[in-house]
Amino acid sequence: MKRLINPLIDCVFKAILGDPEHKGILIHFLNSILKQNCPITDVEILNPYNAKEFLNDKLTVVDVKAQDAQGHLYQIEVQLTLERCLSERMLYNWSVLYKKQIEEGEDYSRLHPVIAIWLLDGTLFSESSVVHHHFQVYDSQHQVSLTDHCAIHVLELPKWKKPEHHPLEPEDAWMYFFEEARHWENLPEELQPIEPLRDAMSVMKRFAERDADYWLYEARLEGQRLQRFRENEMLRVEREKQKAEDDLKQARQMLEETRKQTEQAQQNAEQAQQKAEQAQQKAEQEKQKAEQELNMERQETNKLRELLKQAGINPDTAMKS
């Protein structure tokens, strides 16, 4: 190829999976990822690829929406940066498409399953080594499914590793393509037998070789860089704000702890003062008691001396003897 192209850049991604002229690519992709009992044979792309939609707004979020012959709806999105609340956004986007199937007052029986597929160029579930997660409305404790209308598939491309000892399964082939094709000039030989992947590579070559498509690609690439920069700045500001709030909270806690310690020290000082005053009062009471006892002894002694004198006895000589 004249230039290397990343198939995860949204305009390329949608041109690969969202072009009605090459809907066989989308059909093969869906069957490879979903592995349903009844393979999809035909789809209608509800929001076909149109280069103009990318020119008007460099920050537009683009997905691929399609519907099969049974009425099942499919939503395929690619995410290059793992923004905050991405899991909540996945569920919300699914709910919007599900709700749009009927108008107010229409019968719920008109609702069909909505299957969302998210390709992530990052790791959302670091606690798991699994590449492909399939989320449903399911009671795992009692193994009961509420409905099959909700399915959200999350594929974390960085976790994927090329199998070494067995041929590539269809899902692996697509994971291989979306993870590594940004480095390719030509489709690897092992993928050459898969016609939809040859077609996908042709779309990438068109972006690489036709100037108009390449400048669109560059504009989207720059727009997504700008978006990532803004998201990172918002995240940095949010982190700094959170740190300031945490520091303020910690300072308030320390101030409160200091206040409590000061109050406790004051209480301890007051208690010590009370104990000292009580001890002083007790000492004074004991002193007064001792003085009273001493006075009584003196009075008794004086009485005894008077009695001795009245009896004609010298009290000093008698008391010495």
CSV table of C-alpha atoms in Angstrom, one decimal:
chain,number,residue,atom,x,y,z
A,1,MET,CA,0.0,0.0,0.0
A,2,LYS,CA,1.0,3.6,-0.6
A,3,ARG,CA,0.4,4.5,3.1
A,4,LEU,CA,-0.3,2.5,6.2
A,5,ILE,CA,-3.9,2.7,7.4
A,6,ASN,CA,-5.5,1.9,10.8
A,7,PRO,CA,-8.8,0.0,10.3
A,8,LEU,CA,-10.0,1.2,13.7
A,9,ILE,CA,-10.2,4.9,12.7
A,10,ASP,CA,-13.9,5.4,12.4
A,11,CYS,CA,-14.2,6.4,8.8
A,12,VAL,CA,-12.2,3.3,7.7
A,13,PHE,CA,-14.0,1.1,10.2
A,14,LYS,CA,-17.4,2.2,8.9
A,15,ALA,CA,-16.3,1.9,5.2
A,16,ILE,CA,-15.3,-1.7,5.9
A,17,LEU,CA,-18.4,-2.8,7.8
A,18,GLY,CA,-21.0,-0.2,6.8
A,19,ASP,CA,-20.9,-0.1,3.0
A,20,PRO,CA,-24.0,-1.7,1.4
A,21,GLU,CA,-22.0,-2.6,-1.7
A,22,HIS,CA,-19.8,-4.8,0.4
A,23,LYS,CA,-22.3,-6.1,3.0
A,24,GLY,CA,-20.8,-9.5,2.7
A,25,ILE,CA,-18.0,-8.2,4.9
A,26,LEU,CA,-20.5,-7.3,7.6
A,27,ILE,CA,-22.3,-10.6,7.3
A,28,HIS,CA,-19.1,-12.6,7.7
A,29,PHE,CA,-18.0,-10.4,10.6
A,30,LEU,CA,-21.2,-10.9,12.5
A,31,ASN,CA,-21.3,-14.6,11.9
A,32,SER,CA,-17.7,-14.9,13.0
A,33,ILE,CA,-18.2,-13.0,16.2
A,34,LEU,CA,-21.7,-14.1,17.3
A,35,LYS,CA,-21.5,-17.8,16.2
A,36,GLN,CA,-25.3,-18.1,16.2
A,37,ASN,CA,-27.1,-21.4,15.6
A,38,CYS,CA,-28.8,-19.9,12.5
A,39,PRO,CA,-26.1,-17.9,10.6
A,40,ILE,CA,-27.0,-14.5,9.2
A,41,THR,CA,-27.6,-14.7,5.4
A,42,ASP,CA,-28.5,-11.1,4.7
A,43,VAL,CA,-28.6,-7.7,6.4
A,44,GLU,CA,-29.8,-4.2,5.7
A,45,ILE,CA,-27.3,-1.5,6.7
A,46,LEU,CA,-29.5,1.2,8.4
A,47,ASN,CA,-26.9,4.0,8.4
A,48,PRO,CA,-24.7,3.3,5.3
A,49,TYR,CA,-21.2,4.7,5.0
A,50,ASN,CA,-21.1,8.2,3.6
A,51,ALA,CA,-17.9,10.2,3.5
A,52,LYS,CA,-19.8,13.5,3.9
A,53,GLU,CA,-20.9,12.6,7.5
A,54,PHE,CA,-17.2,12.6,8.5
A,55,LEU,CA,-16.4,15.9,6.9
A,56,ASN,CA,-18.9,17.9,8.8
A,57,ASP,CA,-17.8,17.1,12.3
A,58,LYS,CA,-14.4,15.6,13.1
A,59,LEU,CA,-15.6,14.5,16.6
A,60,THR,CA,-18.8,12.7,15.5
A,61,VAL,CA,-19.1,9.2,17.1
A,62,VAL,CA,-19.8,6.8,14.3
A,63,ASP,CA,-21.2,3.3,14.5
A,64,VAL,CA,-22.7,0.7,12.2
A,65,LYS,CA,-26.3,-0.3,12.5
A,66,ALA,CA,-27.9,-3.2,10.6
A,67,GLN,CA,-31.0,-5.4,10.6
A,68,ASP,CA,-31.3,-9.0,9.5
A,69,ALA,CA,-34.3,-10.8,7.9
A,70,GLN,CA,-35.6,-11.8,11.3
A,71,GLY,CA,-35.7,-8.2,12.5
A,72,HIS,CA,-32.7,-8.5,14.8
A,73,LEU,CA,-30.8,-5.3,15.2
A,74,TYR,CA,-27.0,-5.0,15.2
A,75,GLN,CA,-24.9,-2.2,16.5
A,76,ILE,CA,-21.1,-2.3,16.0
A,77,GLU,CA,-18.9,0.4,17.5
A,78,VAL,CA,-15.1,0.9,17.8
A,79,GLN,CA,-13.5,2.7,20.8
A,80,LEU,CA,-9.9,3.8,20.7
A,81,THR,CA,-9.8,5.4,24.2
A,82,LEU,CA,-11.4,3.9,27.3
A,83,GLU,CA,-13.3,6.9,28.5
A,84,ARG,CA,-15.0,7.1,31.9
A,85,CYS,CA,-18.3,5.3,32.3
A,86,LEU,CA,-17.8,3.4,29.1
A,87,SER,CA,-19.7,0.4,30.4
A,88,GLU,CA,-22.7,2.7,31.2
A,89,ARG,CA,-22.4,4.2,27.7
A,90,MET,CA,-22.5,0.7,26.1
A,91,LEU,CA,-25.8,-0.1,28.0
A,92,TYR,CA,-27.3,3.3,27.2
A,93,ASN,CA,-26.5,3.1,23.5
A,94,TRP,CA,-28.1,-0.4,23.4
A,95,SER,CA,-31.2,0.9,25.2
A,96,VAL,CA,-31.6,3.8,22.8
A,97,LEU,CA,-31.7,1.4,19.8
A,98,TYR,CA,-34.0,-1.0,21.6
A,99,LYS,CA,-36.4,1.8,22.5
A,100,LYS,CA,-36.5,3.2,19.0
A,101,GLN,CA,-38.2,0.0,17.7
A,102,ILE,CA,-41.7,1.1,18.9
A,103,GLU,CA,-43.6,4.3,19.4
A,104,GLU,CA,-45.7,5.2,22.4
A,105,GLY,CA,-48.7,2.9,22.7
A,106,GLU,CA,-47.4,0.2,20.4
A,107,ASP,CA,-47.3,-3.5,21.4
A,108,TYR,CA,-44.1,-4.7,23.1
A,109,SER,CA,-44.3,-7.8,20.9
A,110,ARG,CA,-42.9,-5.7,18.1
A,111,LEU,CA,-39.6,-5.5,19.9
A,112,HIS,CA,-36.7,-7.6,18.5
A,113,PRO,CA,-33.3,-8.5,20.0
A,114,VAL,CA,-30.6,-5.8,19.8
A,115,ILE,CA,-27.0,-7.1,19.7
A,116,ALA,CA,-24.2,-4.6,20.3
A,117,ILE,CA,-20.6,-5.4,19.5
A,118,TRP,CA,-17.8,-3.1,20.8
A,119,LEU,CA,-14.2,-3.4,19.6
A,120,LEU,CA,-11.9,-1.8,22.1
A,121,ASP,CA,-8.3,-0.8,21.4
A,122,GLY,CA,-7.6,-1.1,25.1
A,123,THR,CA,-8.3,-3.2,28.2
A,124,LEU,CA,-11.5,-2.5,30.0
A,125,PHE,CA,-11.6,-5.6,32.3
A,126,SER,CA,-8.1,-5.9,33.7
A,127,GLU,CA,-9.3,-8.6,36.1
A,128,SER,CA,-10.0,-10.9,33.2
A,129,SER,CA,-7.7,-12.4,30.6
A,130,VAL,CA,-10.7,-13.2,28.3
A,131,VAL,CA,-10.7,-11.4,25.0
A,132,HIS,CA,-14.4,-11.7,24.1
A,133,HIS,CA,-17.0,-11.0,26.8
A,134,HIS,CA,-20.7,-11.7,26.1
A,135,PHE,CA,-23.1,-9.9,28.5
A,136,GLN,CA,-26.8,-10.8,28.9
A,137,VAL,CA,-29.7,-10.2,31.2
A,138,TYR,CA,-29.2,-13.4,33.2
A,139,ASP,CA,-29.6,-14.7,36.7
A,140,SER,CA,-26.4,-16.6,37.2
A,141,GLN,CA,-27.3,-17.8,40.7
A,142,HIS,CA,-30.4,-19.7,39.4
A,143,GLN,CA,-29.3,-20.0,35.7
A,144,VAL,CA,-32.4,-18.3,34.4
A,145,SER,CA,-32.4,-15.8,31.5
A,146,LEU,CA,-34.8,-12.9,31.6
A,147,THR,CA,-34.8,-12.4,27.8
A,148,ASP,CA,-32.6,-12.9,24.8
A,149,HIS,CA,-33.3,-9.4,23.5
A,150,CYS,CA,-30.2,-7.9,25.2
A,151,ALA,CA,-26.7,-8.9,24.2
A,152,ILE,CA,-23.5,-6.8,24.4
A,153,HIS,CA,-20.3,-8.2,23.1
A,154,VAL,CA,-17.0,-6.6,24.2
A,155,LEU,CA,-13.8,-7.5,22.4
A,156,GLU,CA,-10.6,-6.2,23.9
A,157,LEU,CA,-8.1,-6.3,21.0
A,158,PRO,CA,-4.8,-5.9,23.0
A,159,LYS,CA,-5.6,-9.1,24.9
A,160,TRP,CA,-5.7,-11.2,21.7
A,161,LYS,CA,-2.8,-13.4,20.9
A,162,LYS,CA,-2.3,-15.2,17.6
A,163,PRO,CA,-2.7,-19.0,18.1
A,164,GLU,CA,0.5,-20.9,17.5
A,165,HIS,CA,-0.6,-24.5,17.1
A,166,HIS,CA,-3.9,-24.4,15.2
A,167,PRO,CA,-5.5,-22.6,12.3
A,168,LEU,CA,-7.2,-19.3,12.8
A,169,GLU,CA,-10.9,-19.5,13.6
A,170,PRO,CA,-13.1,-16.9,11.9
A,171,GLU,CA,-13.3,-14.8,15.0
A,172,ASP,CA,-9.5,-15.0,15.4
A,173,ALA,CA,-9.1,-13.9,11.8
A,174,TRP,CA,-11.1,-10.7,12.4
A,175,MET,CA,-9.3,-10.0,15.7
A,176,TYR,CA,-6.0,-10.5,13.8
A,177,PHE,CA,-7.1,-8.1,11.1
A,178,PHE,CA,-8.3,-5.3,13.4
A,179,GLU,CA,-5.4,-5.7,15.8
A,180,GLU,CA,-2.5,-5.9,13.3
A,181,ALA,CA,-3.7,-4.6,9.9
A,182,ARG,CA,-2.5,-1.1,10.8
A,183,HIS,CA,1.1,-2.5,10.2
A,184,TRP,CA,0.3,-4.3,6.9
A,185,GLU,CA,0.9,-3.4,3.3
A,186,ASN,CA,-0.8,-6.6,2.1
A,187,LEU,CA,-3.1,-9.2,3.6
A,188,PRO,CA,-1.1,-12.1,5.1
A,189,GLU,CA,-1.2,-15.3,3.2
A,190,GLU,CA,-3.1,-17.2,5.9
A,191,LEU,CA,-5.9,-14.7,5.5
A,192,GLN,CA,-5.9,-14.6,1.7
A,193,PRO,CA,-8.5,-17.5,1.4
A,194,ILE,CA,-11.1,-15.4,3.3
A,195,GLU,CA,-12.9,-13.3,0.7
A,196,PRO,CA,-14.5,-10.8,3.1
A,197,LEU,CA,-11.0,-10.0,4.6
A,198,ARG,CA,-9.6,-9.5,1.1
A,199,ASP,CA,-12.5,-7.1,0.5
A,200,ALA,CA,-11.7,-5.3,3.8
A,201,MET,CA,-8.1,-5.0,2.8
A,202,SER,CA,-9.2,-3.5,-0.5
A,203,VAL,CA,-11.1,-0.8,1.4
A,204,MET,CA,-8.0,0.0,3.4
A,205,LYS,CA,-5.9,0.2,0.2
A,206,ARG,CA,-8.5,2.7,-1.2
A,207,PHE,CA,-7.9,4.9,1.8
A,208,ALA,CA,-4.2,4.6,1.4
A,209,GLU,CA,-4.0,5.2,-2.4
A,210,ARG,CA,-6.8,7.7,-3.1
A,211,ASP,CA,-5.8,11.2,-1.9
A,212,ALA,CA,-9.4,12.3,-1.2
A,213,ASP,CA,-10.0,9.2,1.0
A,214,TYR,CA,-6.6,9.6,2.7
A,215,TRP,CA,-7.1,13.2,3.6
A,216,LEU,CA,-10.5,12.2,5.1
A,217,TYR,CA,-8.7,9.5,7.0
A,218,GLU,CA,-6.0,12.1,8.2
A,219,ALA,CA,-8.7,14.5,9.2
A,220,ARG,CA,-10.5,11.9,11.3
A,221,LEU,CA,-7.2,10.8,12.8
A,222,GLU,CA,-6.4,14.3,13.8
A,223,GLY,CA,-10.0,14.8,15.1
A,224,GLN,CA,-9.7,11.7,17.3
A,225,ARG,CA,-6.3,12.9,18.5
A,226,LEU,CA,-7.9,16.2,19.5
A,227,GLN,CA,-10.7,14.3,21.2
A,228,ARG,CA,-8.3,12.1,23.1
A,229,PHE,CA,-6.3,15.2,24.1
A,230,ARG,CA,-9.5,16.9,25.4
A,231,GLU,CA,-10.6,13.7,27.2
A,232,ASN,CA,-7.2,13.4,28.8
A,233,GLU,CA,-7.2,17.1,29.8
A,234,MET,CA,-10.7,16.6,31.3
A,235,LEU,CA,-9.5,13.5,33.1
A,236,ARG,CA,-6.4,15.4,34.4
A,237,VAL,CA,-8.5,18.3,35.6
A,238,GLU,CA,-10.9,15.9,37.2
A,239,ARG,CA,-8.0,14.1,38.9
A,240,GLU,CA,-6.6,17.3,40.2
A,241,LYS,CA,-10.0,18.4,41.4
A,242,GLN,CA,-10.4,15.0,43.2
A,243,LYS,CA,-7.0,15.3,44.7
A,244,ALA,CA,-7.8,18.8,46.0
A,245,GLU,CA,-11.0,17.6,47.4
A,246,ASP,CA,-9.2,14.6,49.0
A,247,ASP,CA,-6.5,16.9,50.4
A,248,LEU,CA,-9.2,19.3,51.8
A,249,LYS,CA,-11.1,16.4,53.3
A,250,GLN,CA,-7.9,15.1,54.9
A,251,ALA,CA,-7.0,18.5,56.2
A,252,ARG,CA,-10.5,18.8,57.7
A,253,GLN,CA,-10.1,15.4,59.3
A,254,MET,CA,-6.7,16.3,60.7
A,255,LEU,CA,-8.2,19.6,62.0
A,256,GLU,CA,-11.1,17.7,63.6
A,257,GLU,CA,-8.7,15.2,65.1
A,258,THR,CA,-6.6,18.0,66.5
A,259,ARG,CA,-9.7,19.7,67.9
A,260,LYS,CA,-10.7,16.4,69.5
A,261,GLN,CA,-7.2,15.9,70.9
A,262,THR,CA,-7.2,19.5,72.2
A,263,GLU,CA,-10.6,19.0,73.9
A,264,GLN,CA,-9.4,15.7,75.4
A,265,ALA,CA,-6.2,17.3,76.7
A,266,GLN,CA,-8.3,20.2,78.2
A,267,GLN,CA,-10.6,17.6,79.8
A,268,ASN,CA,-7.6,15.7,81.1
A,269,ALA,CA,-6.2,18.9,82.5
A,270,GLU,CA,-9.5,19.8,84.1
A,271,GLN,CA,-9.8,16.4,85.6
A,272,ALA,CA,-6.2,16.6,86.9
A,273,GLN,CA,-7.0,20.0,88.4
A,274,GLN,CA,-10.2,18.6,90.0
A,275,LYS,CA,-8.2,15.7,91.5
A,276,ALA,CA,-5.5,18.1,92.8
A,277,GLU,CA,-8.2,20.3,94.4
A,278,GLN,CA,-9.9,17.2,95.9
A,279,ALA,CA,-6.5,16.0,97.2
A,280,GLN,CA,-5.8,19.4,98.7
A,281,GLN,CA,-9.3,19.5,100.3
A,282,LYS,CA,-8.7,16.0,101.7
A,283,ALA,CA,-5.3,17.1,103.1
A,284,GLU,CA,-6.9,20.1,104.7
A,285,GLN,CA,-9.6,18.0,106.2
A,286,GLU,CA,-7.1,15.6,107.6
A,287,LYS,CA,-5.0,18.5,108.9
A,288,GLN,CA,-8.1,19.9,110.6
A,289,LYS,CA,-9.0,16.5,112.0
A,290,ALA,CA,-5.4,16.1,113.4
A,291,GLU,CA,-5.5,19.5,114.9
A,292,GLN,CA,-8.9,18.7,116.5
A,293,GLU,CA,-7.5,15.5,117.9
A,294,LEU,CA,-4.4,17.3,119.2
A,295,ASN,CA,-6.6,19.9,120.9
A,296,MET,CA,-8.7,17.2,122.5
A,297,GLU,CA,-5.6,15.5,123.8
A,298,ARG,CA,-4.3,18.8,125.2
A,299,GLN,CA,-7.7,19.4,126.9
A,300,GLU,CA,-7.6,16.0,128.4
A,301,THR,CA,-4.1,16.5,129.6
A,302,ASN,CA,-5.0,19.8,131.2
A,303,LYS,CA,-7.9,18.3,132.9
A,304,LEU,CA,-5.7,15.5,134.3
A,305,ARG,CA,-3.2,18.1,135.6
A,306,GLU,CA,-5.9,20.0,137.4
A,307,LEU,CA,-7.2,16.9,139.0
A,308,LEU,CA,-3.7,16.0,140.2
A,309,LYS,CA,-3.2,19.5,141.5
A,310,GLN,CA,-6.5,19.3,143.4
A,311,ALA,CA,-5.3,16.0,144.9
A,312,GLY,CA,-2.1,17.7,146.1
A,313,ILE,CA,0.1,15.9,143.6
A,314,ASN,CA,2.6,17.7,141.5
A,315,PRO,CA,1.4,16.9,137.9
A,316,ASP,CA,4.9,17.3,136.4
A,317,THR,CA,6.4,14.8,138.8
A,318,ALA,CA,3.5,12.4,138.6
A,319,MET,CA,3.3,12.5,134.8
A,320,LYS,CA,7.1,11.9,134.5
A,321,SER,CA,6.9,8.9,136.8
